[in-house]
Amino acid sequence: MKVVFRGVEHGEAMLVIDAQRYSREERRHFINGASAKAVFGSGVYLVSNPEVAAHYAICHAETTWDKAAVLQQKLLVSRLFVLDRQYGENELRRDALAARHTNQELVGLQEKMTYQEWLEWTGGEVRSFLLDKGYQGIQYEISPELTYYICYQSDSCITDIALYAILDLQSFE
């Protein structure tokens, strides 16, 4: 188990703490037109660093005119696929697409999609590829100070969700 963090708006944080589960995943489109990209497919995106989570919380809060909240939780990491500097995002995407499609299929699909559609579709393909192999998500070490965690099956991997911090954006003005 690892202690990890997620930044969200305050209203969502209170719902998550009460339910002890996430009802929304990362691929989100906000009222103001902003969107959170989910390059590894739909899932709950978490980080090892509470300061980084606070930055995400502020972004979420600004789009909903709410306070920002950082949630702390425990994450079961034993069934996460590990990415690092030797085998990272590009290698995983390449292998996932190659396992599921021919090169000719991929070229045809890419020609028909916008960049955003391609990004979302390939993220979904990575997600399906890893789930088919029995993984519940990804552990991606960006640096010694920061690891991203993507959880595809949050109900079985995330426990003990608690409030770590609240940031009132008005106090920053």
mmCIF file of C-alpha atoms in Angstrom:
data_model
loop_
_atom_site.group_PDB
_atom_site.id
_atom_site.type_symbol
_atom_site.label_atom_id
_atom_site.label_comp_id
_atom_site.label_asym_id
_atom_site.label_seq_id
_atom_site.Cartn_x
_atom_site.Cartn_y
_atom_site.Cartn_z
ATOM 1 C CA MET A 1 0.000 0.000 0.000
ATOM 2 C CA LYS A 2 1.116 3.533 -0.760
ATOM 3 C CA VAL A 3 -0.265 6.822 0.508
ATOM 4 C CA VAL A 4 -1.159 8.923 -2.542
ATOM 5 C CA PHE A 5 -2.965 12.194 -3.256
ATOM 6 C CA ARG A 6 -5.562 13.598 -5.604
ATOM 7 C CA GLY A 7 -6.566 17.202 -6.155
ATOM 8 C CA VAL A 8 -10.237 17.985 -6.761
ATOM 9 C CA GLU A 9 -12.717 20.725 -6.020
ATOM 10 C CA HIS A 10 -14.089 20.873 -2.471
ATOM 11 C CA GLY A 11 -17.627 19.757 -3.362
ATOM 12 C CA GLU A 12 -16.391 16.607 -5.049
ATOM 13 C CA ALA A 13 -13.990 15.941 -2.168
ATOM 14 C CA MET A 14 -16.827 15.914 0.363
ATOM 15 C CA LEU A 15 -18.864 13.490 -1.763
ATOM 16 C CA VAL A 16 -15.872 11.193 -2.216
ATOM 17 C CA ILE A 17 -15.049 11.164 1.500
ATOM 18 C CA ASP A 18 -18.660 10.403 2.434
ATOM 19 C CA ALA A 19 -18.964 7.593 -0.131
ATOM 20 C CA GLN A 20 -15.341 6.400 0.278
ATOM 21 C CA ARG A 21 -15.199 6.012 -3.488
ATOM 22 C CA TYR A 22 -14.695 8.093 -6.610
ATOM 23 C CA SER A 23 -17.663 8.501 -8.913
ATOM 24 C CA ARG A 24 -15.823 10.569 -11.544
ATOM 25 C CA GLU A 25 -12.703 9.593 -13.405
ATOM 26 C CA GLU A 26 -10.054 11.780 -14.979
ATOM 27 C CA ARG A 27 -11.346 12.311 -18.485
ATOM 28 C CA ARG A 28 -13.472 15.309 -17.682
ATOM 29 C CA HIS A 29 -14.805 18.315 -19.493
ATOM 30 C CA PHE A 30 -15.502 21.364 -17.375
ATOM 31 C CA ILE A 31 -18.140 24.085 -17.685
ATOM 32 C CA ASN A 32 -15.618 26.662 -18.885
ATOM 33 C CA GLY A 33 -14.400 24.442 -21.747
ATOM 34 C CA ALA A 34 -11.258 23.155 -20.017
ATOM 35 C CA SER A 35 -10.639 19.426 -20.008
ATOM 36 C CA ALA A 36 -8.461 16.992 -18.085
ATOM 37 C CA LYS A 37 -6.634 14.694 -20.479
ATOM 38 C CA ALA A 38 -6.450 11.032 -19.672
ATOM 39 C CA VAL A 39 -3.542 9.789 -21.774
ATOM 40 C CA PHE A 40 -3.724 6.331 -20.184
ATOM 41 C CA GLY A 41 -7.486 6.010 -20.532
ATOM 42 C CA SER A 42 -10.309 6.666 -18.169
ATOM 43 C CA GLY A 43 -9.446 6.092 -14.522
ATOM 44 C CA VAL A 44 -8.664 7.760 -11.228
ATOM 45 C CA TYR A 45 -5.384 9.673 -11.572
ATOM 46 C CA LEU A 46 -3.366 10.130 -8.381
ATOM 47 C CA VAL A 47 0.095 11.469 -7.479
ATOM 48 C CA SER A 48 2.712 10.776 -4.830
ATOM 49 C CA ASN A 49 3.314 14.445 -4.048
ATOM 50 C CA PRO A 50 0.690 16.515 -2.157
ATOM 51 C CA GLU A 51 2.018 19.781 -3.612
ATOM 52 C CA VAL A 52 1.430 18.532 -7.153
ATOM 53 C CA ALA A 53 -2.042 17.366 -6.101
ATOM 54 C CA ALA A 54 -2.692 20.884 -4.773
ATOM 55 C CA HIS A 55 -1.919 22.343 -8.214
ATOM 56 C CA TYR A 56 -4.433 19.952 -9.786
ATOM 57 C CA ALA A 57 -6.953 20.838 -7.070
ATOM 58 C CA ILE A 58 -6.608 24.528 -7.868
ATOM 59 C CA CYS A 59 -7.180 23.864 -11.586
ATOM 60 C CA HIS A 60 -10.322 21.855 -10.810
ATOM 61 C CA ALA A 61 -11.576 24.439 -8.323
ATOM 62 C CA GLU A 62 -11.063 27.368 -10.700
ATOM 63 C CA THR A 63 -13.334 25.733 -13.273
ATOM 64 C CA THR A 64 -16.138 25.224 -10.753
ATOM 65 C CA TRP A 65 -15.737 28.384 -8.632
ATOM 66 C CA ASP A 66 -15.180 26.275 -5.523
ATOM 67 C CA LYS A 67 -12.447 25.762 -2.941
ATOM 68 C CA ALA A 68 -9.674 23.337 -3.803
ATOM 69 C CA ALA A 69 -9.192 20.105 -1.866
ATOM 70 C CA VAL A 70 -6.395 17.581 -1.676
ATOM 71 C CA LEU A 71 -7.447 14.067 -0.768
ATOM 72 C CA GLN A 72 -5.137 11.485 0.755
ATOM 73 C CA GLN A 73 -5.811 7.780 0.344
ATOM 74 C CA LYS A 74 -4.182 4.393 0.420
ATOM 75 C CA LEU A 75 -3.567 2.676 -2.902
ATOM 76 C CA LEU A 76 -2.926 -1.024 -3.427
ATOM 77 C CA VAL A 77 -0.052 -1.038 -5.917
ATOM 78 C CA SER A 78 0.677 -4.765 -6.268
ATOM 79 C CA ARG A 79 -1.330 -5.094 -9.523
ATOM 80 C CA LEU A 80 -0.194 -1.877 -11.203
ATOM 81 C CA PHE A 81 1.861 -1.916 -14.390
ATOM 82 C CA VAL A 82 5.152 -0.086 -13.724
ATOM 83 C CA LEU A 83 6.468 2.533 -16.141
ATOM 84 C CA ASP A 84 9.851 4.204 -15.743
ATOM 85 C CA ARG A 85 12.563 5.926 -17.761
ATOM 86 C CA GLN A 86 13.443 2.759 -19.698
ATOM 87 C CA TYR A 87 9.867 1.766 -20.539
ATOM 88 C CA GLY A 88 7.546 4.747 -20.511
ATOM 89 C CA GLU A 89 4.354 6.151 -21.958
ATOM 90 C CA ASN A 90 5.392 5.922 -25.629
ATOM 91 C CA GLU A 91 6.598 2.322 -25.363
ATOM 92 C CA LEU A 92 3.426 1.236 -23.580
ATOM 93 C CA ARG A 93 1.207 2.962 -26.149
ATOM 94 C CA ARG A 94 3.195 1.406 -29.028
ATOM 95 C CA ASP A 95 2.979 -2.100 -27.546
ATOM 96 C CA ALA A 96 -0.713 -1.784 -26.658
ATOM 97 C CA LEU A 97 -1.656 -0.596 -30.149
ATOM 98 C CA ALA A 98 0.531 -3.218 -31.868
ATOM 99 C CA ALA A 99 -1.053 -5.996 -29.813
ATOM 100 C CA ARG A 100 -4.574 -4.918 -30.729
ATOM 101 C CA HIS A 101 -4.305 -3.538 -34.308
ATOM 102 C CA THR A 102 -2.351 -3.823 -37.530
ATOM 103 C CA ASN A 103 -0.221 -0.905 -38.660
ATOM 104 C CA GLN A 104 -2.586 -0.361 -41.595
ATOM 105 C CA GLU A 105 -5.608 -0.175 -39.258
ATOM 106 C CA LEU A 106 -3.827 2.354 -37.077
ATOM 107 C CA VAL A 107 -2.891 4.604 -39.995
ATOM 108 C CA GLY A 108 -6.506 4.566 -41.228
ATOM 109 C CA LEU A 109 -7.894 5.344 -37.795
ATOM 110 C CA GLN A 110 -5.418 8.138 -37.147
ATOM 111 C CA GLU A 111 -6.266 9.807 -40.465
ATOM 112 C CA LYS A 112 -9.961 9.924 -39.499
ATOM 113 C CA MET A 113 -9.474 11.377 -36.003
ATOM 114 C CA THR A 114 -8.559 14.750 -34.603
ATOM 115 C CA TYR A 115 -5.577 14.870 -32.257
ATOM 116 C CA GLN A 116 -7.892 14.961 -29.202
ATOM 117 C CA GLU A 117 -9.946 12.020 -30.495
ATOM 118 C CA TRP A 118 -6.734 10.056 -31.174
ATOM 119 C CA LEU A 119 -5.413 10.813 -27.699
ATOM 120 C CA GLU A 120 -8.650 9.653 -26.047
ATOM 121 C CA TRP A 121 -8.932 6.562 -28.249
ATOM 122 C CA THR A 122 -5.328 5.454 -27.719
ATOM 123 C CA GLY A 123 -5.734 6.023 -23.966
ATOM 124 C CA GLY A 124 -8.729 3.698 -24.030
ATOM 125 C CA GLU A 125 -6.709 1.134 -25.966
ATOM 126 C CA VAL A 126 -3.902 1.273 -23.379
ATOM 127 C CA ARG A 127 -6.473 0.845 -20.600
ATOM 128 C CA SER A 128 -8.078 -2.174 -22.312
ATOM 129 C CA PHE A 129 -4.672 -3.719 -23.067
ATOM 130 C CA LEU A 130 -3.591 -3.536 -19.416
ATOM 131 C CA LEU A 131 -6.932 -4.733 -18.035
ATOM 132 C CA ASP A 132 -6.818 -7.707 -20.443
ATOM 133 C CA LYS A 133 -3.393 -8.574 -18.983
ATOM 134 C CA GLY A 134 -4.743 -8.472 -15.411
ATOM 135 C CA TYR A 135 -3.388 -5.086 -14.327
ATOM 136 C CA GLN A 136 -5.550 -2.660 -12.339
ATOM 137 C CA GLY A 137 -3.710 0.466 -13.439
ATOM 138 C CA ILE A 138 -0.320 2.104 -13.840
ATOM 139 C CA GLN A 139 2.488 3.307 -11.599
ATOM 140 C CA TYR A 140 4.602 5.826 -13.539
ATOM 141 C CA GLU A 141 7.721 7.209 -11.870
ATOM 142 C CA ILE A 142 8.385 10.597 -13.420
ATOM 143 C CA SER A 143 11.200 11.540 -11.014
ATOM 144 C CA PRO A 144 12.321 10.581 -7.501
ATOM 145 C CA GLU A 145 9.941 13.270 -6.195
ATOM 146 C CA LEU A 146 6.899 12.405 -8.323
ATOM 147 C CA THR A 147 5.073 9.236 -9.292
ATOM 148 C CA TYR A 148 1.747 9.203 -11.105
ATOM 149 C CA TYR A 149 -0.751 6.448 -10.390
ATOM 150 C CA ILE A 150 -3.656 5.617 -12.675
ATOM 151 C CA CYS A 151 -6.250 3.362 -11.110
ATOM 152 C CA TYR A 152 -8.704 1.628 -13.452
ATOM 153 C CA GLN A 153 -10.496 -0.315 -10.717
ATOM 154 C CA SER A 154 -10.646 2.236 -7.944
ATOM 155 C CA ASP A 155 -13.206 0.415 -5.779
ATOM 156 C CA SER A 156 -10.805 -2.479 -5.228
ATOM 157 C CA CYS A 157 -7.559 -0.460 -5.060
ATOM 158 C CA ILE A 158 -8.312 2.749 -3.138
ATOM 159 C CA THR A 159 -9.167 2.855 0.574
ATOM 160 C CA ASP A 160 -9.160 5.247 3.516
ATOM 161 C CA ILE A 161 -9.931 8.421 1.575
ATOM 162 C CA ALA A 162 -9.494 11.474 3.805
ATOM 163 C CA LEU A 163 -9.136 15.221 3.499
ATOM 164 C CA TYR A 164 -5.488 16.286 3.456
ATOM 165 C CA ALA A 165 -5.907 20.022 2.775
ATOM 166 C CA ILE A 166 -8.392 22.690 1.706
ATOM 167 C CA LEU A 167 -7.227 25.714 -0.276
ATOM 168 C CA ASP A 168 -9.485 28.757 -0.503
ATOM 169 C CA LEU A 169 -8.680 30.357 -3.842
ATOM 170 C CA GLN A 170 -10.018 33.714 -2.670
ATOM 171 C CA SER A 171 -7.195 33.939 -0.160
ATOM 172 C CA PHE A 172 -4.697 33.852 -3.067
ATOM 173 C CA GLU A 173 -6.165 36.906 -4.798
#
